[in-house]
XYZ file of C-alpha atoms in Angstrom:
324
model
C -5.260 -9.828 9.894
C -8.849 -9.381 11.019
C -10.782 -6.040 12.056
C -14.495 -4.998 12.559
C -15.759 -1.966 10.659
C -14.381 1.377 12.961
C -16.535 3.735 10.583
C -19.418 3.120 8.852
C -19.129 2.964 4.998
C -18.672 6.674 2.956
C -20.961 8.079 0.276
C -20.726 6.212 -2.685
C -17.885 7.730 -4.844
C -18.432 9.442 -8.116
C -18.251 8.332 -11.722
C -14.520 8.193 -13.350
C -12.638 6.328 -16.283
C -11.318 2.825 -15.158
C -8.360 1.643 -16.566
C -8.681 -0.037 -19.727
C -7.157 -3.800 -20.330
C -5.887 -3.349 -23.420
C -3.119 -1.297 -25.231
C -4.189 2.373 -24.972
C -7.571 3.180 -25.873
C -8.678 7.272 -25.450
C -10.203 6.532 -22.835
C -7.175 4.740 -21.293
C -5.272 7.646 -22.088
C -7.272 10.045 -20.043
C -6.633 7.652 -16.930
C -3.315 8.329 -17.479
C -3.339 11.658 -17.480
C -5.443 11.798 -14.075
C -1.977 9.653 -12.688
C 0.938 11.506 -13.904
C 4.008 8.904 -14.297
C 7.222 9.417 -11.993
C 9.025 10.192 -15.225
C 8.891 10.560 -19.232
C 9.764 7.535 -20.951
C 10.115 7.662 -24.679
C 7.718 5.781 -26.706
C 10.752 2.851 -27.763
C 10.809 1.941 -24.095
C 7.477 1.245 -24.078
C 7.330 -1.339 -27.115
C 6.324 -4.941 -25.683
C 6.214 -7.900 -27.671
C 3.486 -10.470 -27.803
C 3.847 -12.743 -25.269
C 2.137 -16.126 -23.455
C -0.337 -14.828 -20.481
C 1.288 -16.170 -17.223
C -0.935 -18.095 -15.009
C -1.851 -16.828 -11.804
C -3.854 -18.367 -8.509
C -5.024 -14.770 -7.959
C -8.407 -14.518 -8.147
C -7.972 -10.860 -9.631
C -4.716 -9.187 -11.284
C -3.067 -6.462 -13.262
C 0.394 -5.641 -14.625
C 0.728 -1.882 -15.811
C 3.586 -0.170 -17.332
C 4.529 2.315 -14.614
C 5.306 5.441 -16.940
C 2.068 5.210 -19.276
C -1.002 2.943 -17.627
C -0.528 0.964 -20.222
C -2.472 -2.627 -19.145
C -0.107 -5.610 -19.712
C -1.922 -8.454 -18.143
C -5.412 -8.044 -16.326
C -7.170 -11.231 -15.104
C -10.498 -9.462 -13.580
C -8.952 -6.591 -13.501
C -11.966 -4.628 -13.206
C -13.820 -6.962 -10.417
C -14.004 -5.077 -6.902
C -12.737 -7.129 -4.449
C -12.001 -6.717 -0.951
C -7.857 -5.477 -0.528
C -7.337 -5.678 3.156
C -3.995 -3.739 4.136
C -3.130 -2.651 0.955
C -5.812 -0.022 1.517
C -2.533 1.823 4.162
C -1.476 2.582 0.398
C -4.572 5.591 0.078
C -4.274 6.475 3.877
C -0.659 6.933 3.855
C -1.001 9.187 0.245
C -3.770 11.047 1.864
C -1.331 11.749 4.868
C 1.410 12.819 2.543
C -0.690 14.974 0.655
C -1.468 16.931 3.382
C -1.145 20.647 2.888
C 1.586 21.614 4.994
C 2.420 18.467 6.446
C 4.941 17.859 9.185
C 6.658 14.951 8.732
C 8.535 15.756 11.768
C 5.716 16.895 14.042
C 5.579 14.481 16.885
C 2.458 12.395 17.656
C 1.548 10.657 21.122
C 0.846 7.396 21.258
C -2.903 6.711 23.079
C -3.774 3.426 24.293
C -6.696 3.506 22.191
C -4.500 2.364 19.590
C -3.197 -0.348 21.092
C -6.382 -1.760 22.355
C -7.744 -1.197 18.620
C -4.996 -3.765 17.683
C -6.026 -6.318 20.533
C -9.745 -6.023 19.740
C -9.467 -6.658 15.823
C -6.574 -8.963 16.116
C -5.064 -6.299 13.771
C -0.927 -7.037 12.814
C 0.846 -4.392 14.872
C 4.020 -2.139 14.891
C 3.919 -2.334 18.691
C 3.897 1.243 19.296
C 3.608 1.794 23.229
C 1.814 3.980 24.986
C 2.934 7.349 25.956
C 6.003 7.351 23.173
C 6.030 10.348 20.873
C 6.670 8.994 17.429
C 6.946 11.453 14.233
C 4.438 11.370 11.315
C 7.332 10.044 9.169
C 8.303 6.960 11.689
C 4.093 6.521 11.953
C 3.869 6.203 8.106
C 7.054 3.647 8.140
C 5.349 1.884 11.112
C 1.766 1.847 9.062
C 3.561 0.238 5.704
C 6.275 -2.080 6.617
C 4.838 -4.212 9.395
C 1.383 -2.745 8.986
C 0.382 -1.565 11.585
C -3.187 -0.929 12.297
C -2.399 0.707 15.497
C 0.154 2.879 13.606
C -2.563 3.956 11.134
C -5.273 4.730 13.634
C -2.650 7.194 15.048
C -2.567 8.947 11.584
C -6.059 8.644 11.102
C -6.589 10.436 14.446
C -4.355 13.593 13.698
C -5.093 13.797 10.496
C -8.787 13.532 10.664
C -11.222 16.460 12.225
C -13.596 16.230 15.116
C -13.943 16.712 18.624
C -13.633 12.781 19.265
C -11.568 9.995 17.929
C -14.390 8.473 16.131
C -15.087 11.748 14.354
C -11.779 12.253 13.273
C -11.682 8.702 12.113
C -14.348 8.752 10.566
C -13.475 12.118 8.755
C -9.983 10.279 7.758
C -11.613 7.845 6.118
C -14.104 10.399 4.427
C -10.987 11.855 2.844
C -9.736 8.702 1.410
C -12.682 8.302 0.026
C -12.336 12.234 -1.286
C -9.239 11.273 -2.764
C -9.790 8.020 -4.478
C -13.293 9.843 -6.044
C -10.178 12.730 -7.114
C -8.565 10.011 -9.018
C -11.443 8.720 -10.634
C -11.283 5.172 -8.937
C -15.058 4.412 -9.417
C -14.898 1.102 -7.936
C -13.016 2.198 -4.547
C -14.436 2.642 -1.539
C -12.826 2.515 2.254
C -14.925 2.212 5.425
C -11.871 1.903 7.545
C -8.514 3.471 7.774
C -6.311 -0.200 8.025
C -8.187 -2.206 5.484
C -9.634 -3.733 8.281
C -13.538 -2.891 7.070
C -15.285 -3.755 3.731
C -12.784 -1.474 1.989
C -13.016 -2.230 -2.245
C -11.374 -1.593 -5.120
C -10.613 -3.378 -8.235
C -6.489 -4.919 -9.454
C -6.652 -2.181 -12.027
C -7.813 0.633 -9.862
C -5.209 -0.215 -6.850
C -2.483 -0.259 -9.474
C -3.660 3.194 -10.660
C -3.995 4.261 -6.962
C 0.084 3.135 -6.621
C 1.523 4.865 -9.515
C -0.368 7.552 -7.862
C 1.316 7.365 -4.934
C 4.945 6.120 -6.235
C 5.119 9.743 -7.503
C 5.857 11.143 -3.904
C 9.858 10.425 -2.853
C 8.812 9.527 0.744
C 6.467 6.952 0.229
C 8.560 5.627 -3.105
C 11.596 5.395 0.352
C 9.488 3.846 2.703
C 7.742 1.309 0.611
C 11.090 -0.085 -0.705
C 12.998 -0.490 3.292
C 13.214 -3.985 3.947
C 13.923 -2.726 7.373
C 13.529 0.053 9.239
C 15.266 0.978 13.175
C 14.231 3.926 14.885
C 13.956 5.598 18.342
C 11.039 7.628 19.828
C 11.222 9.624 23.322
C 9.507 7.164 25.815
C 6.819 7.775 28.143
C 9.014 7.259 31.300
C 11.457 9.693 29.964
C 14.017 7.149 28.483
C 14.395 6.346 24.702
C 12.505 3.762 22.929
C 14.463 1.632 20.143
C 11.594 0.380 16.938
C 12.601 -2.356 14.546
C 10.394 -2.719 11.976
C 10.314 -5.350 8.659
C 8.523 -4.830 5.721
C 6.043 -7.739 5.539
C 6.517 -7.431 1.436
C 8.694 -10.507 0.795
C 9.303 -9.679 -2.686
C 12.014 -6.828 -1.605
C 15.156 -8.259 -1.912
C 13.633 -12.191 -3.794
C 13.132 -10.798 -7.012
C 15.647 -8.504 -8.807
C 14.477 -4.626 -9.143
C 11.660 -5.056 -6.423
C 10.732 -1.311 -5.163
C 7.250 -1.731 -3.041
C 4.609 -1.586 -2.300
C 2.647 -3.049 0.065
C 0.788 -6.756 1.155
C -2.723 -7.617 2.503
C -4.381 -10.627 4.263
C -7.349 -10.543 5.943
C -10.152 -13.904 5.616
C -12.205 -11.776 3.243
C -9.537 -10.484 1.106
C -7.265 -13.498 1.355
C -3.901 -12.914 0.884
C -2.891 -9.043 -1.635
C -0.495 -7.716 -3.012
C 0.635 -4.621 -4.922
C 4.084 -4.481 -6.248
C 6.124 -2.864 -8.235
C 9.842 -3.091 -10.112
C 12.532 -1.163 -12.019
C 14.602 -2.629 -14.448
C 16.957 -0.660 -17.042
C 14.547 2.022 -17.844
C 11.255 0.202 -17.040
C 9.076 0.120 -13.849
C 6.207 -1.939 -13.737
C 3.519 -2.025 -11.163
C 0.843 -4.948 -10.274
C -1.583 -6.106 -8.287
C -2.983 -9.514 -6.819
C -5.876 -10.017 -5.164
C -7.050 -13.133 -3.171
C -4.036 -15.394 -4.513
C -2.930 -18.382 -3.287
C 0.862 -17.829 -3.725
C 0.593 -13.735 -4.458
C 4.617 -14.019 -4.545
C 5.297 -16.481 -7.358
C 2.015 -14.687 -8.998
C 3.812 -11.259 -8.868
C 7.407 -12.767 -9.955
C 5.430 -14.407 -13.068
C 3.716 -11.165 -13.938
C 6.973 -9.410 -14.071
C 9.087 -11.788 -15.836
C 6.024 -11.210 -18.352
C 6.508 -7.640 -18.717
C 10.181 -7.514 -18.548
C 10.585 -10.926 -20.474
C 12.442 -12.584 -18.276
C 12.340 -16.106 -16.255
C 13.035 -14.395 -13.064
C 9.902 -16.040 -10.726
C 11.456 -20.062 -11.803
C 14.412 -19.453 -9.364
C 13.065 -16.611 -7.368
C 13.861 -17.331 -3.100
C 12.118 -15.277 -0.877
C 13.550 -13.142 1.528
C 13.086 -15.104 5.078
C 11.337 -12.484 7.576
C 13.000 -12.523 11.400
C 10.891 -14.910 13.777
C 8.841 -11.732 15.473
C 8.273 -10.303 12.454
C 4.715 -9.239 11.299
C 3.189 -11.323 8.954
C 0.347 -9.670 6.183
């Protein structure tokens, strides 16, 4: 997936703690703090032997324990890079941290969206114009097959302004809000799809998505292999949506739970992931890989010690399904 910039680039984001790459450190543990874990492990569950670093095509990874921060693996994990889609993972967080939002409230579609998606040569949820889809069905529609023109409808009710552009552009100014919040120094988003110059670094993406794991919609959406829907169409009938989640690790490797892919030329192909086994979750990133699958399957057998990613299949993805 390819885009021009929508917005021009934000502010440069405040100083923060990065997260370390090695066991905790104080200043690791601060980090942590600033991205509360889904739950309280005790410490036993947390003990990891020494093991043999995997190898990995990625140009840039990370493998975190989900409940502490805790760096497992990091192969330039502190290198910005460009992340392509996987930047939907701040916009929909943003959206979901909405005071007050309505995941209900019903949002029409605008052509603009659509011709956003033909201009860029963005991947699509095929949203048509006139349907009224809800906030909820938008975020599924912005995560599984990424859809660009599904996040430019979020981005325009969610931003402020008088036009689309300013309320774009004041979406993307609140990402940017947010990922200064979380200390993520190495951020930074110029569009609301990935589809800019957006940056950020393996270990600060994995940071930004045990963030966002922590909220029960997103941790639902991001593990749907498929999602079918209706919306009331423009002509007064129903419309029917099938969407697939582009991540081919849900439902290949065992305990799979999200997150989200990226492609774009710049970015080359992304991916941030995460598992549960037993009473572990682990989450990852990998950035620019060559085969980001069998690197994320490799990076997890590390951290749960097993030799999962050597017979791992991936899940085949319907002909007319997006591909990120």
């Amino acid at each position: 997936m390819t885009a021009r910039v929508l917005t021009s680039r934000a502010a440069a984001i405040a100083g923060g703690a990065l997260l370390a790459l090695s066991p905790l450190t104080a200043q690791a543990a601060q980090a942590a703090q600033a991205a509360p874990a889904p739950h309280t492990a005790s410490p036993a569950q947390h003990a990891y032997p020494a093991r043999t670093a995997p190898a990995v095509a990625a140009k840039g990874a990370v493998l975190v324990d989900g409940a502490t921060g805790r760096t497992l693996f990091g192969k330039e994990a502190d290198t910005a890079r460009p992340i392509a889609s996987t930047a939907k993972i701040m916009a929909a967080s943003v959206v979901l941290e909405t005071q007050g939002v309505d995941l209900e409230k019903q949002v029409p579609v605008k052509q603009a969206y659509r011709d956003y998606v033909t201009q860029h040569g963005s991947s699509t949820a095929d949203l048509q114009t006139g349907d009224k889809l809800t906030v909820r069905q938008l975020l599924y529609a912005t995560l599984l097959p990424s859809g660009a023109d599904a996040a430019y409808a979020l981005a325009d009710t969610f931003g402020t302004g008088a036009t689309e552009a300013e309320r774009t552009a004041s979406f993307v100014s609140r990402l940017n809000a947010k990922a200064a919040e979380l200390h993520l120094t190495h951020t930074a988003f110029d569009s609301f799809d990935g589809g800019g110059t957006d940056t950020s670094t393996p270990a600060e993406l994995a940071k930004l998505a045990r963030h966002a794991m922590r909220n029960d919609t997103f941790r639902t959406i991001v593990k749907t292999k498929q999602y079918k829907g209706e919306a009331p169409a423009a002509n007064g009938r129903t419309r029917y949506y099938t969407w697939n989640n582009t991540n081919q690790l849900l439902g290949s490797y065992d305990g799979v739970i999200g997150i989200k892919t990226g492609t774009t030329t710049p970015a080359g192909d992304c991916l941030v992931f995460a598992a549960t086994r037993g009473d572990k979750t682990l989450i990852g990133t990998v950035l620019n890989s060559k085969d980001r699958y069998a690197d994320a399957a490799k990076l997890l057998d590390h951290g749960f010690g097993t030799t999962t990613a050597k017979t791992m299949k991936l899940r085949a993805l319907p002909a007319n399904s997006q591909r990120d």
